[in-house]
PDB file of C-alpha atoms in Angstrom:
ATOM      1  CA  UNK A   1      97.743  91.019  54.872  1.00  0.00           C
ATOM      2  CA  UNK A   2      94.492  89.095  54.428  1.00  0.00           C
ATOM      3  CA  UNK A   3      93.741  87.827  50.962  1.00  0.00           C
ATOM      4  CA  UNK A   4      90.675  88.955  49.095  1.00  0.00           C
ATOM      5  CA  UNK A   5      88.750  85.677  49.491  1.00  0.00           C
ATOM      6  CA  UNK A   6      89.812  85.303  53.124  1.00  0.00           C
ATOM      7  CA  UNK A   7      88.554  88.799  53.934  1.00  0.00           C
ATOM      8  CA  UNK A   8      85.199  88.026  52.285  1.00  0.00           C
ATOM      9  CA  UNK A   9      84.826  84.925  54.434  1.00  0.00           C
ATOM     10  CA  UNK A  10      85.671  86.843  57.619  1.00  0.00           C
ATOM     11  CA  UNK A  11      83.068  89.524  56.900  1.00  0.00           C
ATOM     12  CA  UNK A  12      80.536  86.882  55.957  1.00  0.00           C
ATOM     13  CA  UNK A  13      81.017  84.961  59.200  1.00  0.00           C
ATOM     14  CA  UNK A  14      80.722  88.167  61.216  1.00  0.00           C
ATOM     15  CA  UNK A  15      77.613  89.737  59.660  1.00  0.00           C
ATOM     16  CA  UNK A  16      75.817  86.784  58.047  1.00  0.00           C
ATOM     17  CA  UNK A  17      72.091  86.354  58.463  1.00  0.00           C
ATOM     18  CA  UNK A  18      70.211  83.215  57.418  1.00  0.00           C
ATOM     19  CA  UNK A  19      69.336  83.261  53.741  1.00  0.00           C
ATOM     20  CA  UNK A  20      70.754  86.705  53.045  1.00  0.00           C
ATOM     21  CA  UNK A  21      74.440  87.679  52.779  1.00  0.00           C
ATOM     22  CA  UNK A  22      76.926  85.469  51.012  1.00  0.00           C
ATOM     23  CA  UNK A  23      80.662  85.996  50.369  1.00  0.00           C
ATOM     24  CA  UNK A  24      79.953  86.827  46.742  1.00  0.00           C
ATOM     25  CA  UNK A  25      77.730  89.748  47.815  1.00  0.00           C
ATOM     26  CA  UNK A  26      80.787  91.743  49.057  1.00  0.00           C
ATOM     27  CA  UNK A  27      82.190  93.852  46.253  1.00  0.00           C
ATOM     28  CA  UNK A  28      85.846  94.855  46.098  1.00  0.00           C
ATOM     29  CA  UNK A  29      85.032  98.476  47.068  1.00  0.00           C
ATOM     30  CA  UNK A  30      83.090  97.414  50.151  1.00  0.00           C
ATOM     31  CA  UNK A  31      85.823  95.020  51.205  1.00  0.00           C
ATOM     32  CA  UNK A  32      88.490  97.696  50.851  1.00  0.00           C
ATOM     33  CA  UNK A  33      86.358 100.141  52.835  1.00  0.00           C
ATOM     34  CA  UNK A  34      85.922  97.676  55.723  1.00  0.00           C
ATOM     35  CA  UNK A  35      89.587  96.746  55.583  1.00  0.00           C
ATOM     36  CA  UNK A  36      90.532 100.438  55.799  1.00  0.00           C
ATOM     37  CA  UNK A  37      88.290 100.883  58.846  1.00  0.00           C
ATOM     38  CA  UNK A  38      89.824  97.780  60.407  1.00  0.00           C
ATOM     39  CA  UNK A  39      93.363  99.162  59.973  1.00  0.00           C
ATOM     40  CA  UNK A  40      92.387 102.555  61.417  1.00  0.00           C
ATOM     41  CA  UNK A  41      90.748 100.911  64.429  1.00  0.00           C
ATOM     42  CA  UNK A  42      93.750  98.696  65.143  1.00  0.00           C
ATOM     43  CA  UNK A  43      96.149 101.614  64.783  1.00  0.00           C
ATOM     44  CA  UNK A  44      94.085 103.810  67.095  1.00  0.00           C
ATOM     45  CA  UNK A  45      93.950 101.094  69.744  1.00  0.00           C
ATOM     46  CA  UNK A  46      97.703 100.455  69.527  1.00  0.00           C
ATOM     47  CA  UNK A  47      98.559 104.160  69.708  1.00  0.00           C
ATOM     48  CA  UNK A  48      96.239 104.697  72.677  1.00  0.00           C
ATOM     49  CA  UNK A  49      97.657 101.737  74.563  1.00  0.00           C
ATOM     50  CA  UNK A  50     101.251 102.676  73.835  1.00  0.00           C
ATOM     51  CA  UNK A  51     100.868 106.362  74.661  1.00  0.00           C
ATOM     52  CA  UNK A  52      98.842 105.659  77.795  1.00  0.00           C
ATOM     53  CA  UNK A  53     101.443 103.258  79.129  1.00  0.00           C
ATOM     54  CA  UNK A  54     104.280 105.609  78.241  1.00  0.00           C
ATOM     55  CA  UNK A  55     102.700 108.603  80.004  1.00  0.00           C
ATOM     56  CA  UNK A  56     101.980 106.626  83.155  1.00  0.00           C
ATOM     57  CA  UNK A  57     105.508 105.298  83.454  1.00  0.00           C
ATOM     58  CA  UNK A  58     107.113 108.676  82.728  1.00  0.00           C
ATOM     59  CA  UNK A  59     104.986 110.587  85.256  1.00  0.00           C
ATOM     60  CA  UNK A  60     105.687 108.150  88.075  1.00  0.00           C
ATOM     61  CA  UNK A  61     109.367 107.976  87.277  1.00  0.00           C
ATOM     62  CA  UNK A  62     109.864 111.731  86.960  1.00  0.00           C
ATOM     63  CA  UNK A  63     107.832 112.498  90.088  1.00  0.00           C
ATOM     64  CA  UNK A  64     109.768 109.942  92.121  1.00  0.00           C
ATOM     65  CA  UNK A  65     113.183 111.023  90.905  1.00  0.00           C
ATOM     66  CA  UNK A  66     112.454 114.743  91.148  1.00  0.00           C
ATOM     67  CA  UNK A  67     111.155 114.473  94.699  1.00  0.00           C
ATOM     68  CA  UNK A  68     114.230 112.496  95.763  1.00  0.00           C
ATOM     69  CA  UNK A  69     116.669 114.894  94.118  1.00  0.00           C
ATOM     70  CA  UNK A  70     114.881 117.953  95.466  1.00  0.00           C
ATOM     71  CA  UNK A  71     115.066 116.686  99.020  1.00  0.00           C
ATOM     72  CA  UNK A  72     118.689 115.555  98.809  1.00  0.00           C
ATOM     73  CA  UNK A  73     119.814 118.811  97.208  1.00  0.00           C
ATOM     74  CA  UNK A  74     118.667 121.019 100.118  1.00  0.00           C
ATOM     75  CA  UNK A  75     119.254 118.601 103.022  1.00  0.00           C
ATOM     76  CA  UNK A  76     121.902 120.265 105.199  1.00  0.00           C
ATOM     77  CA  UNK A  77     121.673 118.648 108.640  1.00  0.00           C
ATOM     78  CA  UNK A  78     120.464 115.451 110.355  1.00  0.00           C
ATOM     79  CA  UNK A  79     120.337 114.804 114.107  1.00  0.00           C
ATOM     80  CA  UNK A  80     119.248 111.871 116.283  1.00  0.00           C
ATOM     81  CA  UNK A  81     117.857 112.853 119.670  1.00  0.00           C
ATOM     82  CA  UNK A  82     117.239 110.338 122.460  1.00  0.00           C
ATOM     83  CA  UNK A  83     114.210 111.308 124.543  1.00  0.00           C
ATOM     84  CA  UNK A  84     112.228 109.360 127.086  1.00  0.00           C
ATOM     85  CA  UNK A  85     109.628 108.320 124.512  1.00  0.00           C
ATOM     86  CA  UNK A  86     112.198 107.166 121.915  1.00  0.00           C
ATOM     87  CA  UNK A  87     115.041 108.158 119.636  1.00  0.00           C
ATOM     88  CA  UNK A  88     113.874 110.782 117.158  1.00  0.00           C
ATOM     89  CA  UNK A  89     115.401 111.753 113.808  1.00  0.00           C
ATOM     90  CA  UNK A  90     115.395 115.438 112.890  1.00  0.00           C
ATOM     91  CA  UNK A  91     116.194 116.561 109.328  1.00  0.00           C
ATOM     92  CA  UNK A  92     116.586 120.112 108.082  1.00  0.00           C
ATOM     93  CA  UNK A  93     116.474 121.414 104.512  1.00  0.00           C
ATOM     94  CA  UNK A  94     117.752 124.894 103.731  1.00  0.00           C
ATOM     95  CA  UNK A  95     117.628 126.295 100.208  1.00  0.00           C
ATOM     96  CA  UNK A  96     120.181 129.099 100.175  1.00  0.00           C
ATOM     97  CA  UNK A  97     119.026 130.239  96.718  1.00  0.00           C
ATOM     98  CA  UNK A  98     115.260 129.849  97.198  1.00  0.00           C
ATOM     99  CA  UNK A  99     115.186 130.653 100.921  1.00  0.00           C
ATOM    100  CA  UNK A 100     113.305 127.416 101.618  1.00  0.00           C
ATOM    101  CA  UNK A 101     113.287 125.973 105.144  1.00  0.00           C
ATOM    102  CA  UNK A 102     111.795 122.556 105.908  1.00  0.00           C
ATOM    103  CA  UNK A 103     111.954 120.620 109.206  1.00  0.00           C
ATOM    104  CA  UNK A 104     111.171 116.890 109.377  1.00  0.00           C
ATOM    105  CA  UNK A 105     110.698 114.945 112.613  1.00  0.00           C
ATOM    106  CA  UNK A 106     110.754 111.173 112.156  1.00  0.00           C
ATOM    107  CA  UNK A 107     110.055 111.656 108.450  1.00  0.00           C
ATOM    108  CA  UNK A 108     107.007 113.869 109.024  1.00  0.00           C
ATOM    109  CA  UNK A 109     107.070 117.453 107.802  1.00  0.00           C
ATOM    110  CA  UNK A 110     106.681 119.830 110.758  1.00  0.00           C
ATOM    111  CA  UNK A 111     107.665 123.176 109.242  1.00  0.00           C
ATOM    112  CA  UNK A 112     107.805 124.431 105.667  1.00  0.00           C
ATOM    113  CA  UNK A 113     108.642 128.010 104.677  1.00  0.00           C
ATOM    114  CA  UNK A 114     109.358 129.111 101.125  1.00  0.00           C
ATOM    115  CA  UNK A 115     111.027 132.242  99.752  1.00  0.00           C
ATOM    116  CA  UNK A 116     112.559 133.419 103.017  1.00  0.00           C
ATOM    117  CA  UNK A 117     114.635 136.465 102.079  1.00  0.00           C
ATOM    118  CA  UNK A 118     116.493 136.334 105.399  1.00  0.00           C
ATOM    119  CA  UNK A 119     118.714 133.254 105.230  1.00  0.00           C
ATOM    120  CA  UNK A 120     119.727 133.290 108.928  1.00  0.00           C
ATOM    121  CA  UNK A 121     117.441 132.862 111.911  1.00  0.00           C
ATOM    122  CA  UNK A 122     115.758 130.204 114.037  1.00  0.00           C
ATOM    123  CA  UNK A 123     113.021 127.589 113.571  1.00  0.00           C
ATOM    124  CA  UNK A 124     111.222 126.282 116.689  1.00  0.00           C
ATOM    125  CA  UNK A 125     109.124 123.125 116.991  1.00  0.00           C
ATOM    126  CA  UNK A 126     108.376 120.206 119.330  1.00  0.00           C
ATOM    127  CA  UNK A 127     109.598 116.630 119.319  1.00  0.00           C
ATOM    128  CA  UNK A 128     107.935 113.400 120.448  1.00  0.00           C
ATOM    129  CA  UNK A 129     104.984 112.556 122.651  1.00  0.00           C
ATOM    130  CA  UNK A 130     106.400 114.691 125.457  1.00  0.00           C
ATOM    131  CA  UNK A 131     106.309 117.781 123.175  1.00  0.00           C
ATOM    132  CA  UNK A 132     109.918 118.579 123.992  1.00  0.00           C
ATOM    133  CA  UNK A 133     110.890 122.047 122.781  1.00  0.00           C
ATOM    134  CA  UNK A 134     113.474 122.158 120.003  1.00  0.00           C
ATOM    135  CA  UNK A 135     115.035 124.855 117.855  1.00  0.00           C
ATOM    136  CA  UNK A 136     117.362 124.950 114.848  1.00  0.00           C
ATOM    137  CA  UNK A 137     119.689 127.951 114.668  1.00  0.00           C
ATOM    138  CA  UNK A 138     120.911 129.126 111.251  1.00  0.00           C
ATOM    139  CA  UNK A 139     124.051 131.246 111.404  1.00  0.00           C
ATOM    140  CA  UNK A 140     126.251 132.612 108.654  1.00  0.00           C
ATOM    141  CA  UNK A 141     129.877 131.510 108.920  1.00  0.00           C
ATOM    142  CA  UNK A 142     131.543 133.224 105.976  1.00  0.00           C
ATOM    143  CA  UNK A 143     130.421 134.144 102.477  1.00  0.00           C
ATOM    144  CA  UNK A 144     127.694 131.690 101.502  1.00  0.00           C
ATOM    145  CA  UNK A 145     128.540 129.128 104.215  1.00  0.00           C
ATOM    146  CA  UNK A 146     126.082 128.477 107.034  1.00  0.00           C
ATOM    147  CA  UNK A 147     126.184 126.667 110.373  1.00  0.00           C
ATOM    148  CA  UNK A 148     123.222 124.745 111.789  1.00  0.00           C
ATOM    149  CA  UNK A 149     122.889 123.913 115.479  1.00  0.00           C
ATOM    150  CA  UNK A 150     120.108 122.090 117.308  1.00  0.00           C
ATOM    151  CA  UNK A 151     118.839 123.101 120.738  1.00  0.00           C
ATOM    152  CA  UNK A 152     116.724 120.931 123.017  1.00  0.00           C
ATOM    153  CA  UNK A 153     114.926 122.632 125.901  1.00  0.00           C
ATOM    154  CA  UNK A 154     117.066 125.707 125.407  1.00  0.00           C
ATOM    155  CA  UNK A 155     120.378 123.826 125.564  1.00  0.00           C
ATOM    156  CA  UNK A 156     122.764 122.746 122.856  1.00  0.00           C
ATOM    157  CA  UNK A 157     122.328 119.120 121.860  1.00  0.00           C
ATOM    158  CA  UNK A 158     125.677 118.202 123.454  1.00  0.00           C
ATOM    159  CA  UNK A 159     124.831 119.810 126.799  1.00  0.00           C
ATOM    160  CA  UNK A 160     121.343 118.379 126.741  1.00  0.00           C
ATOM    161  CA  UNK A 161     122.658 114.832 126.237  1.00  0.00           C
ATOM    162  CA  UNK A 162     125.256 115.293 128.970  1.00  0.00           C
ATOM    163  CA  UNK A 163     122.545 116.429 131.381  1.00  0.00           C
ATOM    164  CA  UNK A 164     120.265 113.614 130.266  1.00  0.00           C
ATOM    165  CA  UNK A 165     122.851 111.016 131.276  1.00  0.00           C
ATOM    166  CA  UNK A 166     122.607 112.373 134.815  1.00  0.00           C
ATOM    167  CA  UNK A 167     118.821 112.546 135.021  1.00  0.00           C
ATOM    168  CA  UNK A 168     117.731 109.344 133.249  1.00  0.00           C
ATOM    169  CA  UNK A 169     118.507 105.638 133.042  1.00  0.00           C
ATOM    170  CA  UNK A 170     117.929 103.600 129.889  1.00  0.00           C
ATOM    171  CA  UNK A 171     117.686  99.857 129.402  1.00  0.00           C
ATOM    172  CA  UNK A 172     117.238  97.909 126.167  1.00  0.00           C
ATOM    173  CA  UNK A 173     116.035  94.328 126.273  1.00  0.00           C
ATOM    174  CA  UNK A 174     114.253  91.672 124.247  1.00  0.00           C
ATOM    175  CA  UNK A 175     111.139  89.914 125.517  1.00  0.00           C
ATOM    176  CA  UNK A 176     109.427  87.186 123.497  1.00  0.00           C
ATOM    177  CA  UNK A 177     111.170  88.320 120.313  1.00  0.00           C
ATOM    178  CA  UNK A 178     110.287  92.018 120.714  1.00  0.00           C
ATOM    179  CA  UNK A 179     112.783  94.785 121.532  1.00  0.00           C
ATOM    180  CA  UNK A 180     111.897  97.169 124.342  1.00  0.00           C
ATOM    181  CA  UNK A 181     113.499 100.461 125.378  1.00  0.00           C
ATOM    182  CA  UNK A 182     112.757 101.356 128.995  1.00  0.00           C
ATOM    183  CA  UNK A 183     113.620 104.807 130.335  1.00  0.00           C
ATOM    184  CA  UNK A 184     113.462 106.058 133.921  1.00  0.00           C
ATOM    185  CA  UNK A 185     113.262 109.797 134.589  1.00  0.00           C
ATOM    186  CA  UNK A 186     114.945 110.132 137.957  1.00  0.00           C
ATOM    187  CA  UNK A 187     113.513 113.532 138.858  1.00  0.00           C
ATOM    188  CA  UNK A 188     109.879 112.421 138.438  1.00  0.00           C
ATOM    189  CA  UNK A 189     110.310 108.614 138.654  1.00  0.00           C
ATOM    190  CA  UNK A 190     108.255 108.329 135.468  1.00  0.00           C
ATOM    191  CA  UNK A 191     108.870 105.167 133.449  1.00  0.00           C
ATOM    192  CA  UNK A 192     108.611 105.035 129.642  1.00  0.00           C
ATOM    193  CA  UNK A 193     108.577 101.944 127.443  1.00  0.00           C
ATOM    194  CA  UNK A 194     108.714 102.149 123.635  1.00  0.00           C
ATOM    195  CA  UNK A 195     107.241 105.642 123.622  1.00  0.00           C
ATOM    196  CA  UNK A 196     104.478 105.040 126.173  1.00  0.00           C
ATOM    197  CA  UNK A 197     104.341 106.237 129.743  1.00  0.00           C
ATOM    198  CA  UNK A 198     103.856 103.233 131.995  1.00  0.00           C
ATOM    199  CA  UNK A 199     101.535 102.838 134.951  1.00  0.00           C
ATOM    200  CA  UNK A 200     103.715 102.139 137.978  1.00  0.00           C
ATOM    201  CA  UNK A 201     103.371 101.300 141.654  1.00  0.00           C
ATOM    202  CA  UNK A 202     106.073 102.409 144.070  1.00  0.00           C
ATOM    203  CA  UNK A 203     106.871 101.102 147.528  1.00  0.00           C
ATOM    204  CA  UNK A 204     109.493 101.583 150.206  1.00  0.00           C
ATOM    205  CA  UNK A 205     111.656  98.573 151.087  1.00  0.00           C
ATOM    206  CA  UNK A 206     114.369  97.983 153.625  1.00  0.00           C
ATOM    207  CA  UNK A 207     117.283  99.178 151.493  1.00  0.00           C
ATOM    208  CA  UNK A 208     115.504 101.796 149.328  1.00  0.00           C
ATOM    209  CA  UNK A 209     112.512 101.913 146.984  1.00  0.00           C
ATOM    210  CA  UNK A 210     111.009  99.726 144.276  1.00  0.00           C
ATOM    211  CA  UNK A 211     108.957 100.816 141.281  1.00  0.00           C
ATOM    212  CA  UNK A 212     106.839  98.014 139.806  1.00  0.00           C
ATOM    213  CA  UNK A 213     105.272  97.809 136.332  1.00  0.00           C
ATOM    214  CA  UNK A 214     104.485  95.230 133.648  1.00  0.00           C
ATOM    215  CA  UNK A 215     105.801  94.881 130.093  1.00  0.00           C
ATOM    216  CA  UNK A 216     104.155  92.279 127.832  1.00  0.00           C
ATOM    217  CA  UNK A 217     102.948  90.281 130.863  1.00  0.00           C
ATOM    218  CA  UNK A 218     106.460  90.280 132.337  1.00  0.00           C
ATOM    219  CA  UNK A 219     106.963  91.634 135.840  1.00  0.00           C
ATOM    220  CA  UNK A 220     109.438  94.495 135.988  1.00  0.00           C
ATOM    221  CA  UNK A 221     110.915  96.363 138.918  1.00  0.00           C
ATOM    222  CA  UNK A 222     113.312  99.288 139.191  1.00  0.00           C
ATOM    223  CA  UNK A 223     115.183  99.191 142.487  1.00  0.00           C
ATOM    224  CA  UNK A 224     116.694 102.375 143.892  1.00  0.00           C
ATOM    225  CA  UNK A 225     119.379 102.033 146.544  1.00  0.00           C
ATOM    226  CA  UNK A 226     121.980 104.414 147.923  1.00  0.00           C
ATOM    227  CA  UNK A 227     125.519 103.975 146.630  1.00  0.00           C
ATOM    228  CA  UNK A 228     126.955 105.288 149.860  1.00  0.00           C
ATOM    229  CA  UNK A 229     128.978 107.784 147.809  1.00  0.00           C
ATOM    230  CA  UNK A 230     128.008 111.402 147.406  1.00  0.00           C
ATOM    231  CA  UNK A 231     129.146 111.716 143.786  1.00  0.00           C
ATOM    232  CA  UNK A 232     127.366 108.556 142.625  1.00  0.00           C
ATOM    233  CA  UNK A 233     124.162 109.203 144.553  1.00  0.00           C
ATOM    234  CA  UNK A 234     121.337 106.672 144.143  1.00  0.00           C
ATOM    235  CA  UNK A 235     121.814 103.599 141.963  1.00  0.00           C
ATOM    236  CA  UNK A 236     118.837 102.389 139.886  1.00  0.00           C
ATOM    237  CA  UNK A 237     118.662  98.783 138.714  1.00  0.00           C
ATOM    238  CA  UNK A 238     116.087  97.167 136.422  1.00  0.00           C
ATOM    239  CA  UNK A 239     114.948  93.665 137.332  1.00  0.00           C
ATOM    240  CA  UNK A 240     112.837  91.682 134.830  1.00  0.00           C
ATOM    241  CA  UNK A 241     111.675  88.173 135.740  1.00  0.00           C
ATOM    242  CA  UNK A 242     114.164  88.188 138.648  1.00  0.00           C
ATOM    243  CA  UNK A 243     117.020  88.961 136.211  1.00  0.00           C
ATOM    244  CA  UNK A 244     119.100  92.139 136.324  1.00  0.00           C
ATOM    245  CA  UNK A 245     119.216  94.033 133.012  1.00  0.00           C
ATOM    246  CA  UNK A 246     122.434  95.929 132.195  1.00  0.00           C
ATOM    247  CA  UNK A 247     122.042  99.655 131.555  1.00  0.00           C
ATOM    248  CA  UNK A 248     122.421 100.908 127.975  1.00  0.00           C
ATOM    249  CA  UNK A 249     124.452 103.940 126.934  1.00  0.00           C
ATOM    250  CA  UNK A 250     122.928 106.067 124.150  1.00  0.00           C
TER     251      UNK A 250
END
């Protein structure tokens, strides 16, 4: 605590005017009054700073933790679906006590329904740039147990992926330090690269057809030739910078 004389000097230095106030002009009552105001001011500042900091930290922490716990509590199913424009992650939350249903596609909320009294049913939505139709079926198994199945274009995910292996070719490669995923749709001969539909130029050659396009200034070509076998059909090969790229299995 400041001494009496020291406090007089502080007040004098703060409020002095030439030829007027001197330390001896401050009586004990005045000094105590100013000292009391000083203590109140410091205490108010400290309390405000402390409480303000405490509230900010608590709100952020509680909001973050609550959101995380809420999502993890009702998360019941996660799927990864490989489409021509990329591999998409589908998450489904189902609150069996609240009736909540939430569908996320690649982390973005697509559907949210609260207080659904009917706990079974179906939620339909689209996935990716191609707007592929998808549906999540909710079926009761026994008691309070539920089963969740994903349909793509009206087929179960397993059947859809099996059919996709027959109708598409996928290649994954690295060019100039960047990864690229190239997909050929055999039925339409459309070519996709990292989620974008490519501009292509097709031509007939002696042993089949060639589809030309460019990726990051690199010349690419998909050659289609007959396998000579009925079961295998036509074989598609990706050539980039005169180098054959092995096909990827997803």
